[in-house]
CSV table of C-alpha atoms and ligand atoms in Angstrom, one decimal:
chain,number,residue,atom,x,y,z
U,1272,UNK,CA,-48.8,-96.7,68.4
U,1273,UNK,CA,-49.4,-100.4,66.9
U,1274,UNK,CA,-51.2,-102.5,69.3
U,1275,UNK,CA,-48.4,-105.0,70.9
U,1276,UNK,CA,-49.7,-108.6,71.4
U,1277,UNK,CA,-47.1,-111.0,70.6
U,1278,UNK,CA,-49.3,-113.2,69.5
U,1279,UNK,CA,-47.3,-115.6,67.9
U,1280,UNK,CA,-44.9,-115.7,71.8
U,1281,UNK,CA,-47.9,-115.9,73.3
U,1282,UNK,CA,-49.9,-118.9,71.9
U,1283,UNK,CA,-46.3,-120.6,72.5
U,1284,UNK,CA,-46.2,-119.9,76.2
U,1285,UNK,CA,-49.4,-120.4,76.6
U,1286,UNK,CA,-49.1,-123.8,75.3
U,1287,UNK,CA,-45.7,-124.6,77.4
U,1288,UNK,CA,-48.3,-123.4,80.4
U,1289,UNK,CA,-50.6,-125.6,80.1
U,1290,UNK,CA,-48.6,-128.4,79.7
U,1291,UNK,CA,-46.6,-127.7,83.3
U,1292,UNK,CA,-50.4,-127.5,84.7
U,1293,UNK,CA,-50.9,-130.8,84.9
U,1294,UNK,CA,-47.7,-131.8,86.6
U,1295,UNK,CA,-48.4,-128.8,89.5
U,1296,UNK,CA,-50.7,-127.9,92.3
U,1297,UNK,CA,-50.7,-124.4,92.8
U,1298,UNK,CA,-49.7,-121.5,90.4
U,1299,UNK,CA,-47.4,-118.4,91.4
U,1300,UNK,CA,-48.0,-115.1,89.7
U,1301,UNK,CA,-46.0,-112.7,89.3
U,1302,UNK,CA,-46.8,-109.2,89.0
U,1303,UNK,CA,-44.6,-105.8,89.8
U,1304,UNK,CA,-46.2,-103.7,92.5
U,1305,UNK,CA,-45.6,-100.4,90.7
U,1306,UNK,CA,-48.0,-101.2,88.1
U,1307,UNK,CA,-50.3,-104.5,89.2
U,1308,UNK,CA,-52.9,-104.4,86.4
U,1309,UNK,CA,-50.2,-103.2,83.5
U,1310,UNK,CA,-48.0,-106.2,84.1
U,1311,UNK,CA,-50.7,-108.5,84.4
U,1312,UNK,CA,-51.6,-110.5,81.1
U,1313,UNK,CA,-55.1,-110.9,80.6
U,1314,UNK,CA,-55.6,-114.1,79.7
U,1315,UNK,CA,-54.3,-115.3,82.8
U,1316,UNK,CA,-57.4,-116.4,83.9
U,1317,UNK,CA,-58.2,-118.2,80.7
U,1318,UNK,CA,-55.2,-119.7,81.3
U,1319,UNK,CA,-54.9,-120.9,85.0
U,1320,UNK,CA,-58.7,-121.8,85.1
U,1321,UNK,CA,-59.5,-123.5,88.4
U,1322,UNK,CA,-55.4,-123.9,89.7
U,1323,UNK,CA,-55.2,-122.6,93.1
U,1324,UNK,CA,-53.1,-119.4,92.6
U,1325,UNK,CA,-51.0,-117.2,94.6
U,1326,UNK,CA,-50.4,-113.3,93.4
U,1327,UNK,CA,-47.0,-112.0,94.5
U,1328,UNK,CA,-46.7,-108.2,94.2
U,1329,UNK,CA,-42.7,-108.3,93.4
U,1330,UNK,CA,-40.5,-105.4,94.0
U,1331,UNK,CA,-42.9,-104.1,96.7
U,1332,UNK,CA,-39.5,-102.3,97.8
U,1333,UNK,CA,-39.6,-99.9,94.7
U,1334,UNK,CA,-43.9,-99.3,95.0
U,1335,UNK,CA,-45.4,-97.2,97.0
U,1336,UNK,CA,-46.6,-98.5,100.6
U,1337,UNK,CA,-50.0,-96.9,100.6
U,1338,UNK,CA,-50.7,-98.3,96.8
U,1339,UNK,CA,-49.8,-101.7,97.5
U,1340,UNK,CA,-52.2,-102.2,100.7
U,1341,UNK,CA,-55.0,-100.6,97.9
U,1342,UNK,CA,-54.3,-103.5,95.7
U,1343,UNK,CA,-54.0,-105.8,98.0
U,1344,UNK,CA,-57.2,-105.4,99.6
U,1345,UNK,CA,-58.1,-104.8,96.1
U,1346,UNK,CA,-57.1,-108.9,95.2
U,1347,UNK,CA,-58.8,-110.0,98.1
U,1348,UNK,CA,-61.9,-108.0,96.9
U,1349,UNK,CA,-61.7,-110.4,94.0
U,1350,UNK,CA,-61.5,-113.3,96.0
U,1351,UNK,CA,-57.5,-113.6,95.3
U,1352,UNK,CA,-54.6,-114.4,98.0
U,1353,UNK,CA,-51.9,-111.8,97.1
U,1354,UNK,CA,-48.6,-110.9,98.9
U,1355,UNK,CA,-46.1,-108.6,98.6
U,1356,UNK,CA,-42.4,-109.6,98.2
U,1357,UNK,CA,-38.9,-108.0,97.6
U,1358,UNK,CA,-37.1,-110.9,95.9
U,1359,UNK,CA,-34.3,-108.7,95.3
U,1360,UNK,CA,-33.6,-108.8,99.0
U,1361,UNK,CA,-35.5,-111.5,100.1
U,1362,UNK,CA,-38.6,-109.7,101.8
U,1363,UNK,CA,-41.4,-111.1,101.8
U,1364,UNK,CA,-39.8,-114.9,100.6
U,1365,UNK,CA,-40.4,-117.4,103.9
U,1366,UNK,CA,-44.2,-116.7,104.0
U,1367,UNK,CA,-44.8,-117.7,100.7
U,1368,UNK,CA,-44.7,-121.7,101.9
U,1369,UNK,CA,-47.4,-121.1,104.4
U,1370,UNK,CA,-49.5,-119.1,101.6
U,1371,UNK,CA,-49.4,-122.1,99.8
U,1372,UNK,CA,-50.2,-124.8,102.2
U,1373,UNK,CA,-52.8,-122.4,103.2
U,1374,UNK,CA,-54.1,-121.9,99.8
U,1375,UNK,CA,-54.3,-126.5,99.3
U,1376,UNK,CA,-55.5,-126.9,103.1
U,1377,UNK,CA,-58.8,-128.5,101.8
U,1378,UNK,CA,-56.6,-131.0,99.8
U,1379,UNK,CA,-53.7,-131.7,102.1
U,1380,UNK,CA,-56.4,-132.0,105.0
U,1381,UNK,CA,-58.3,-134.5,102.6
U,1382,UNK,CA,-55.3,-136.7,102.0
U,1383,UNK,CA,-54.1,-137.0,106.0
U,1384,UNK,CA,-57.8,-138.2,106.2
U,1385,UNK,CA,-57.4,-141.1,103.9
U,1386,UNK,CA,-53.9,-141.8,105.4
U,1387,UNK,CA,-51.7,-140.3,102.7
U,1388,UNK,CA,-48.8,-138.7,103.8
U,1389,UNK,CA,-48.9,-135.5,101.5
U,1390,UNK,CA,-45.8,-134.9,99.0
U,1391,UNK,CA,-44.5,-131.6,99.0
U,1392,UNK,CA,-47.0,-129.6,97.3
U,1393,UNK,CA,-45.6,-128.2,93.5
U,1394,UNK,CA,-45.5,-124.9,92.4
U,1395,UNK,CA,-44.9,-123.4,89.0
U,1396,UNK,CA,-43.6,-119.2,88.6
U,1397,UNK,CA,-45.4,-117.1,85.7
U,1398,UNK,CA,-45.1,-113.8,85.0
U,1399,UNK,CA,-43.9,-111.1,82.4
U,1400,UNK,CA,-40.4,-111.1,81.6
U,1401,UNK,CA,-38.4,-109.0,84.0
U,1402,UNK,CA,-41.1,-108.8,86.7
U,1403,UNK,CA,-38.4,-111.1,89.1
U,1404,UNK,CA,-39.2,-114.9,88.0
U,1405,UNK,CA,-35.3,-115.9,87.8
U,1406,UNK,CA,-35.0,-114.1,91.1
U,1407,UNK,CA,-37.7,-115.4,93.2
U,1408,UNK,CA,-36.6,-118.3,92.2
U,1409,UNK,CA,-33.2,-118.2,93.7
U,1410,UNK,CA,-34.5,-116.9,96.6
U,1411,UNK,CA,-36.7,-119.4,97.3
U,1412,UNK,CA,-34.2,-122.1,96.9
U,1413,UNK,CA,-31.5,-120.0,98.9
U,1414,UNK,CA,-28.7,-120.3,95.9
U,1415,UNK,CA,-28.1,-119.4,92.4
U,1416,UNK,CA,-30.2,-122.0,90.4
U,1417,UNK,CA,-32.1,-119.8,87.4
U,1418,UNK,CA,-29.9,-117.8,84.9
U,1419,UNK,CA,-31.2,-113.9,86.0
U,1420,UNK,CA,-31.4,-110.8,84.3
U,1421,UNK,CA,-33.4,-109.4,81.3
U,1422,UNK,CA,-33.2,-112.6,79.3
U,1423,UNK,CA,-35.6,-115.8,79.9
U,1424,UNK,CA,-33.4,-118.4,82.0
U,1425,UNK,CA,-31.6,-120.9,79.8
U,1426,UNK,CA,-33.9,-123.9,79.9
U,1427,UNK,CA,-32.6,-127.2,81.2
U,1428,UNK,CA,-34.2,-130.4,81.7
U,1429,UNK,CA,-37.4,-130.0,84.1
U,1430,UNK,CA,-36.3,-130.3,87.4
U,1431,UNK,CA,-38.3,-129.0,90.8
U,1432,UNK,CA,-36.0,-126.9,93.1
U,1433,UNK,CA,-36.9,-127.8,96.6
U,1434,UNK,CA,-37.9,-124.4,98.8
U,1435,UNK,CA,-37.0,-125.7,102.7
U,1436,UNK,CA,-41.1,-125.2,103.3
U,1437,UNK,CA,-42.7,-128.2,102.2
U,1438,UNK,CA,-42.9,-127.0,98.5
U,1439,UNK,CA,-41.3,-127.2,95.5
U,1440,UNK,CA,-40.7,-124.7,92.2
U,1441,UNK,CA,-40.0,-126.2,88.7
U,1442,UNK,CA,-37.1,-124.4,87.8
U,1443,UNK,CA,-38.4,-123.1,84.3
U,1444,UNK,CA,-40.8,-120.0,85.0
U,1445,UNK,CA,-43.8,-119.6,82.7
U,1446,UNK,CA,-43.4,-116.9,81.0
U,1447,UNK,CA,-46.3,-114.5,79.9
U,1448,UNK,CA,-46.5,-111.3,77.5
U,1449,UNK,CA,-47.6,-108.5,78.2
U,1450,UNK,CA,-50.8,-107.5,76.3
U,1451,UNK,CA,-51.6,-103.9,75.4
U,1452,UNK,CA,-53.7,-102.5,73.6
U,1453,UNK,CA,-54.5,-99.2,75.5
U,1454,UNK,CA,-51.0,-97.1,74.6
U,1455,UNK,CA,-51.3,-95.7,78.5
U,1456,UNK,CA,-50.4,-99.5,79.6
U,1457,UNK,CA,-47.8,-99.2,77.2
U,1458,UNK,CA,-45.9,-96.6,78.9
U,1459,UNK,CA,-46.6,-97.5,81.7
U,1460,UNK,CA,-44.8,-100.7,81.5
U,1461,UNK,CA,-42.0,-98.9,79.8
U,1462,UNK,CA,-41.3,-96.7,82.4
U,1463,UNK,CA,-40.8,-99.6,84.2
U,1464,UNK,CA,-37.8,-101.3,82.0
U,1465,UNK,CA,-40.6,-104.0,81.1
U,1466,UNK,CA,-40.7,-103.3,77.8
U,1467,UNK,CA,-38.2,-102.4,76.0
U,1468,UNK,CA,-37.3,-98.8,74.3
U,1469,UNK,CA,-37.0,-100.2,71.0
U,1470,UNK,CA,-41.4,-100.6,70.9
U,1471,UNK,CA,-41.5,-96.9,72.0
U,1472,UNK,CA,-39.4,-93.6,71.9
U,1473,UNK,CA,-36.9,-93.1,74.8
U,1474,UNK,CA,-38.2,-89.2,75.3
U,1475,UNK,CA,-42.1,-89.9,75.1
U,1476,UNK,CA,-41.4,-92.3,77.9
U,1477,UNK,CA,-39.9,-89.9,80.1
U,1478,UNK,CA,-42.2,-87.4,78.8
U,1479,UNK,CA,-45.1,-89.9,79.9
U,1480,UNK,CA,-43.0,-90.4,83.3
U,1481,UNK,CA,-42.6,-87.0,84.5
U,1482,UNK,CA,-46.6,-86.4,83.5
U,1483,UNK,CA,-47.7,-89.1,85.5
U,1484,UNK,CA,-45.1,-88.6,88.5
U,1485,UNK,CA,-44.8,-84.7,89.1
U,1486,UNK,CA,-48.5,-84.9,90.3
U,1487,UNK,CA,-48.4,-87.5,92.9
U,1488,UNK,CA,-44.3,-87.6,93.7
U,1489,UNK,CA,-43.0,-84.0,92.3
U,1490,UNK,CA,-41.3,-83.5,95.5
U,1491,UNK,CA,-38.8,-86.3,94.8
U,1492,UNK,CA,-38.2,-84.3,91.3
U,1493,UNK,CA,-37.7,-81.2,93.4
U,1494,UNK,CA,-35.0,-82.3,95.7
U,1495,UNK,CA,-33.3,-84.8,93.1
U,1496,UNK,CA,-32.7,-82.2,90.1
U,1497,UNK,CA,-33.2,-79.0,92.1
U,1498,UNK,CA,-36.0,-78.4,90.3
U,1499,UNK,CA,-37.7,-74.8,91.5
U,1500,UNK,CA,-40.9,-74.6,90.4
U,1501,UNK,CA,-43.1,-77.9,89.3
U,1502,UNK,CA,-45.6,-77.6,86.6
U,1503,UNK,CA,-48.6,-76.3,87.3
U,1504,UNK,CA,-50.6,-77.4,84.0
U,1505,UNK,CA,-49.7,-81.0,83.4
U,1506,UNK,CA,-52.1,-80.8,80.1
U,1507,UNK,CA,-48.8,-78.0,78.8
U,1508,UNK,CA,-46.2,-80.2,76.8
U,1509,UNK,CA,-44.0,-77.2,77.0
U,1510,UNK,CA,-44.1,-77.2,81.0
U,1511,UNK,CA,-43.0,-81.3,81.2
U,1512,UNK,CA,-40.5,-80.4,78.5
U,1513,UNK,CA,-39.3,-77.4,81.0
U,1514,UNK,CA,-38.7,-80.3,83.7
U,1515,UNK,CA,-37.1,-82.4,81.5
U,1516,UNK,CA,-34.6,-79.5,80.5
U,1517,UNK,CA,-33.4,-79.1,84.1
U,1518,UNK,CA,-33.2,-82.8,84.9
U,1519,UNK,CA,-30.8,-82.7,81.5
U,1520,UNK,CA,-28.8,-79.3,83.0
U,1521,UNK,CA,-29.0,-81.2,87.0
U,1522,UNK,CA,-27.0,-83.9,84.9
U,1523,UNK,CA,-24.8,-82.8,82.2
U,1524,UNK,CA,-26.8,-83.1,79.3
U,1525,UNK,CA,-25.3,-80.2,77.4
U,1526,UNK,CA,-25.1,-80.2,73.8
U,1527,UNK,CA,-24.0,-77.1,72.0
U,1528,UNK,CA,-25.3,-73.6,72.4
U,1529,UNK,CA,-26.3,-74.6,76.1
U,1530,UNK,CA,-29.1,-76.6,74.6
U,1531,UNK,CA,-30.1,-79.9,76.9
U,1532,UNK,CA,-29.4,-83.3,74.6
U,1533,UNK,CA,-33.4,-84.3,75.5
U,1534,UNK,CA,-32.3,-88.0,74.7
U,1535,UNK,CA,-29.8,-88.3,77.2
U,1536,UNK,CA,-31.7,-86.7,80.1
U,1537,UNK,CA,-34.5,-89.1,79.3
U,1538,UNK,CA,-32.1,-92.1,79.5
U,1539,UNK,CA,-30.5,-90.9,83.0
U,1540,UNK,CA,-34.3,-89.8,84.2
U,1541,UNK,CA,-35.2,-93.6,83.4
U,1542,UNK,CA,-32.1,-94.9,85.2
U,1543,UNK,CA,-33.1,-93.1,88.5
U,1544,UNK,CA,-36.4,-93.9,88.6
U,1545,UNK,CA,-36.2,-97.5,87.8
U,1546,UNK,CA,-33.4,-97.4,90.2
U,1547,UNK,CA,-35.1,-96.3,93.0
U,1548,UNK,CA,-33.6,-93.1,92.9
U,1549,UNK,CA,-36.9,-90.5,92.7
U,1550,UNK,CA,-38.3,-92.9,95.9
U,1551,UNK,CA,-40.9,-95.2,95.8
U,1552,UNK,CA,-43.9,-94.7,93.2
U,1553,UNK,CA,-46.5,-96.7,92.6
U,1554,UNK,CA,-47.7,-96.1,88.4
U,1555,UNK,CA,-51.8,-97.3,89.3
U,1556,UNK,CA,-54.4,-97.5,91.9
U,1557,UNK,CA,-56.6,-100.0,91.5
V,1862,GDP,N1,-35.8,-103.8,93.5
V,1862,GDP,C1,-36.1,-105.0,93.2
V,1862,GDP,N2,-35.6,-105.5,92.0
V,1862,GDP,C2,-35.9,-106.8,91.7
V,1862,GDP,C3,-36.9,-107.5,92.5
V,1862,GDP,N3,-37.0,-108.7,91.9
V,1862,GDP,C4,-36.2,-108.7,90.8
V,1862,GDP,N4,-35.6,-107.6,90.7
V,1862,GDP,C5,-34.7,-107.2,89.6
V,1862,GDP,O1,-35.4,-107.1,88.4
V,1862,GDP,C6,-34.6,-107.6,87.3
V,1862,GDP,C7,-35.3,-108.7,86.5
V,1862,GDP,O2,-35.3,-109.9,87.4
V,1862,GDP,P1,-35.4,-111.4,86.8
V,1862,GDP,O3,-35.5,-112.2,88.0
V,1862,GDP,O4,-34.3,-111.6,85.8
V,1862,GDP,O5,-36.8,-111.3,86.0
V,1862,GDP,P2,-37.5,-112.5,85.1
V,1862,GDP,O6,-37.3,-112.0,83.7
V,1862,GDP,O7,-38.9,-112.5,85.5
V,1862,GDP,O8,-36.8,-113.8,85.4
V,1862,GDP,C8,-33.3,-107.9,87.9
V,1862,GDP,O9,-32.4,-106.8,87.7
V,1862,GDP,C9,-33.6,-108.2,89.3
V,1862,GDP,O10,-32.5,-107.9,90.2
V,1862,GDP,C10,-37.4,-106.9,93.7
V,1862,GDP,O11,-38.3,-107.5,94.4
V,1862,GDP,N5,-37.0,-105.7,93.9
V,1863,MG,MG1,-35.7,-115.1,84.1
């Protein structure tokens, strides 16, 4: 697989960044729970330098439990504030405020002691495209404000969207690219909808998907698709292949001769997961 940088994107955004840097005081990022390293851009750091930061671990709703407190006692470790959040539903949302004024105390406590009355501190949203920018967004400032879905919002003039906590969003997220170079991270973000099927083939992904998943979650494959027996030897293409064949049957894949259209099953196994469907999975451990 080619390696997938964007390079061209990225020294864009970057740029567009770094500019917004100056005009804020703390820095939002965004990753997805199910996949915390994956759908985090490595130059991030490079990019942020010294900006107070807060880590949200969106759609903690679809991860699972157990690998979200690993990552974030793993942030913490690293001398990181991270908290998890369902923007979808709203999870999560009020603390971020107080994360924030806890995250500037030192520089809110310093301006009370020379008498200024502290502005409402400014916040700016990065993350991947698709990891819940638009959404967070709109939940923070309780009505629909940033264009959602898969598309980066349509950019209007600069304007700060006031939260209710004594914070404020610019209402154009920064967004980031996901950098991979390691093919792994490549379907791993795929099998999350965060890149798209275009960069890689529809049935490697689900291939790559039901690999990774029977071991830790094959009971949710069990009782979705009626599966009977799991594989035993993950390493046997033909035993994945064998689950993927009865998802297809579970759903009315059929092509002639009684033969499972591979594609189609792969599309609807997608669906489910990302969905929510198969339960709650979590892709890495820190
Ligand atoms: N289940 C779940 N879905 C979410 C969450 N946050 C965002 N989404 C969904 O993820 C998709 C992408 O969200 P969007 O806000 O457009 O991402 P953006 O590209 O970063 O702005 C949308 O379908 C959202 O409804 C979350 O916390 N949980
Ligand atoms: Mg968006």
């Amino acid at each position: 697989m080619a390696i997938q940088w964007f390079p061209g994107h990225m020294t864009k955004a970057r740029r567009q960044i770094e500019d917004k840097l100056k005009l804020i005081d703390v820095a939002i990022e965004l990753l997805d729970s199910r996949l915390p390293f994956s759908s985090r851009n490595p130059m991030i750091d490079d990019i942020l330098r010294d900006k107070p930061r807060l880590i949200i671990l969106n759609k903690a709703d679809l991860a699972d439990p157990e690998a979200t407190r690993k990552w974030l006692a793993y942030f913490k470790s690293e001398g990181h504030v991270a908290h998890p959040v369902d923007a979808a539903t709203g999870t999560g949302i009020k603390e971020i405020p107080e994360q924030v004024k806890l995250l500037l105390k030192d520089k809110i406590d310093r301006q009370i002691a020379k008498g200024i009355n502290p502005r409402a501190s400014r916040a700016l949203i990065v993350g991947i495209p698709n990891v819940g920018k638009s959404t967070l967004i709109n939940r923070m400032a309780g009505k629909n404000i940033a264009a959602t879905g898969d598309r980066p919002g349509v950019t209007k003039g600069q304007q700060w969207i006031k939260t209710g906590g004594n914070l404020e969003l610019l209402d154009t997220p920064g967004i980031l690219w996901p950098k991979f170079e390691d093919q792994e991270v490549g379907y791993r973000l795929a099998v999350t909808g965060a890149i798209k099927e275009e960069i890689l083939n529809v049935e490697d992904i689900a291939f790559f998907a039901v690999k990774y998943l029977v071991k830790d979650y094959g009971a949710s494959f069990q009782e979705r698709f009626g599966i009977e027996k799991l594989p035993e030897d993950l390493e046997n293409p033909d035993e994945i292949v064998a689950v993927m064949e009865a998802v297809g049957r579970k759903r009315g894949c059929l092509i002639s001769g009684g033969r499972v259209d591979l594609e189609k099953a792969s599309r609807l196994l997608l669906h489910d997961l990302r969905a929510g469907k198969l339960g709650r999975f979590t892709l890495e451990t820190p």
